[in-house]
Amino acid sequence: MSKANDGQVRIIHEDISSALTGVKADIVVANPPYIPNNQSLPQDVELFEPHFALFGGPTGMEIPTKFIAAGSRLLKSGGLFFDGAWRRARRSDSRFTGSRF
């Protein structure tokens, strides 16, 4: 993928609400936490995975919702947005049925 765009790949670790102000991207890939805060997990996950990478708020969708909201700000026209949590959520969450992604 990087060769298709002159090798220009940027990996950003920043709050999605303020990341890349004034910058438009060809593609945004995200894997935000999407598990509800109070959900029990298997011990092999609970004990070894960082909680900030797993739990997405009371319903699990608070953090993925921020990514969806930022999509139109971050992407160039015709850009590609991939977020695994959104794909799982849109099957059961009406907030995402009208999304352009």
GROMACS .gro file of C-alpha atoms in nm:
model
  101
    1MET     CA    1   0.000   0.000   0.000
    2SER     CA    2   0.274   0.245   0.078
    3LYS     CA    3   0.425   0.215  -0.273
    4ALA     CA    4   0.093   0.313  -0.429
    5ASN     CA    5   0.125   0.651  -0.256
    6ASP     CA    6   0.497   0.723  -0.302
    7GLY     CA    7   0.579   0.540   0.023
    8GLN     CA    8   0.405   0.801   0.237
    9VAL     CA    9   0.260   0.626   0.542
   10ARG     CA   10   0.202   0.802   0.873
   11ILE     CA   11   0.107   0.623   1.190
   12ILE     CA   12  -0.048   0.859   1.442
   13HIS     CA   13  -0.102   0.795   1.812
   14GLU     CA   14  -0.326   1.081   1.920
   15ASP     CA   15  -0.678   1.160   2.038
   16ILE     CA   16  -0.904   1.116   1.736
   17SER     CA   17  -1.097   1.432   1.822
   18SER     CA   18  -0.791   1.651   1.762
   19ALA     CA   19  -0.564   1.436   1.544
   20LEU     CA   20  -0.432   1.573   1.215
   21THR     CA   21  -0.602   1.911   1.224
   22GLY     CA   22  -0.622   2.046   0.869
   23VAL     CA   23  -0.485   1.724   0.715
   24LYS     CA   24  -0.681   1.499   0.479
   25ALA     CA   25  -0.593   1.131   0.446
   26ASP     CA   26  -0.644   0.876   0.169
   27ILE     CA   27  -0.709   0.601   0.422
   28VAL     CA   28  -0.777   0.581   0.794
   29VAL     CA   29  -0.743   0.248   0.973
   30ALA     CA   30  -0.852   0.216   1.334
   31ASN     CA   31  -0.912  -0.057   1.587
   32PRO     CA   32  -1.061   0.129   1.883
   33PRO     CA   33  -1.181  -0.050   2.195
   34TYR     CA   34  -1.545  -0.160   2.163
   35ILE     CA   35  -1.621  -0.386   2.461
   36PRO     CA   36  -1.866  -0.247   2.720
   37ASN     CA   37  -1.688  -0.145   3.042
   38ASN     CA   38  -1.876  -0.392   3.261
   39GLN     CA   39  -1.847  -0.696   3.032
   40SER     CA   40  -1.665  -0.998   3.174
   41LEU     CA   41  -1.382  -1.136   2.964
   42PRO     CA   42  -1.194  -1.465   2.961
   43GLN     CA   43  -0.898  -1.462   3.200
   44ASP     CA   44  -0.643  -1.494   2.921
   45VAL     CA   45  -0.772  -1.164   2.782
   46GLU     CA   46  -0.847  -0.986   3.111
   47LEU     CA   47  -0.505  -1.056   3.262
   48PHE     CA   48  -0.283  -0.988   2.961
   49GLU     CA   49  -0.445  -0.722   2.744
   50PRO     CA   50  -0.435  -0.354   2.847
   51HIS     CA   51  -0.783  -0.240   2.950
   52PHE     CA   52  -0.759   0.083   2.750
   53ALA     CA   53  -0.729  -0.131   2.436
   54LEU     CA   54  -1.043  -0.332   2.516
   55PHE     CA   55  -1.309  -0.123   2.687
   56GLY     CA   56  -1.488   0.145   2.485
   57GLY     CA   57  -1.718   0.299   2.746
   58PRO     CA   58  -2.046   0.206   2.916
   59THR     CA   59  -2.198   0.060   2.597
   60GLY     CA   60  -1.866  -0.016   2.430
   61MET     CA   61  -1.941   0.219   2.142
   62GLU     CA   62  -1.844   0.556   2.290
   63ILE     CA   63  -1.490   0.550   2.151
   64PRO     CA   64  -1.578   0.396   1.811
   65THR     CA   65  -1.848   0.665   1.775
   66LYS     CA   66  -1.574   0.930   1.800
   67PHE     CA   67  -1.389   0.765   1.511
   68ILE     CA   68  -1.702   0.760   1.295
   69ALA     CA   69  -1.765   1.129   1.368
   70ALA     CA   70  -1.407   1.215   1.272
   71GLY     CA   71  -1.419   1.022   0.945
   72SER     CA   72  -1.553   1.300   0.725
   73ARG     CA   73  -1.303   1.548   0.872
   74LEU     CA   74  -1.004   1.319   0.820
   75LEU     CA   75  -1.069   1.170   0.477
   76LYS     CA   76  -1.012   1.310   0.132
   77SER     CA   77  -1.303   1.279  -0.106
   78GLY     CA   78  -1.322   0.913  -0.204
   79GLY     CA   79  -1.100   0.811   0.089
   80LEU     CA   80  -1.127   0.479   0.267
   81PHE     CA   81  -1.216   0.439   0.633
   82PHE     CA   82  -1.176   0.102   0.802
   83ASP     CA   83  -1.273   0.048   1.163
   84GLY     CA   84  -1.334  -0.308   1.280
   85ALA     CA   85  -1.552  -0.198   1.572
   86TRP     CA   86  -1.783  -0.005   1.340
   87ARG     CA   87  -1.832  -0.308   1.117
   88ARG     CA   88  -1.939  -0.515   1.418
   89ALA     CA   89  -2.155  -0.240   1.564
   90ARG     CA   90  -2.345  -0.138   1.253
   91ARG     CA   91  -2.522  -0.472   1.245
   92SER     CA   92  -2.699  -0.392   1.571
   93ASP     CA   93  -2.666  -0.018   1.631
   94SER     CA   94  -2.899   0.222   1.449
   95ARG     CA   95  -2.656   0.515   1.495
   96PHE     CA   96  -2.446   0.376   1.214
   97THR     CA   97  -2.709   0.283   0.956
   98GLY     CA   98  -2.691   0.624   0.785
   99SER     CA   99  -2.313   0.641   0.780
  100ARG     CA  100  -2.145   0.718   0.448
  101PHE     CA  101  -1.860   0.478   0.528
   0.00000   0.00000   0.00000
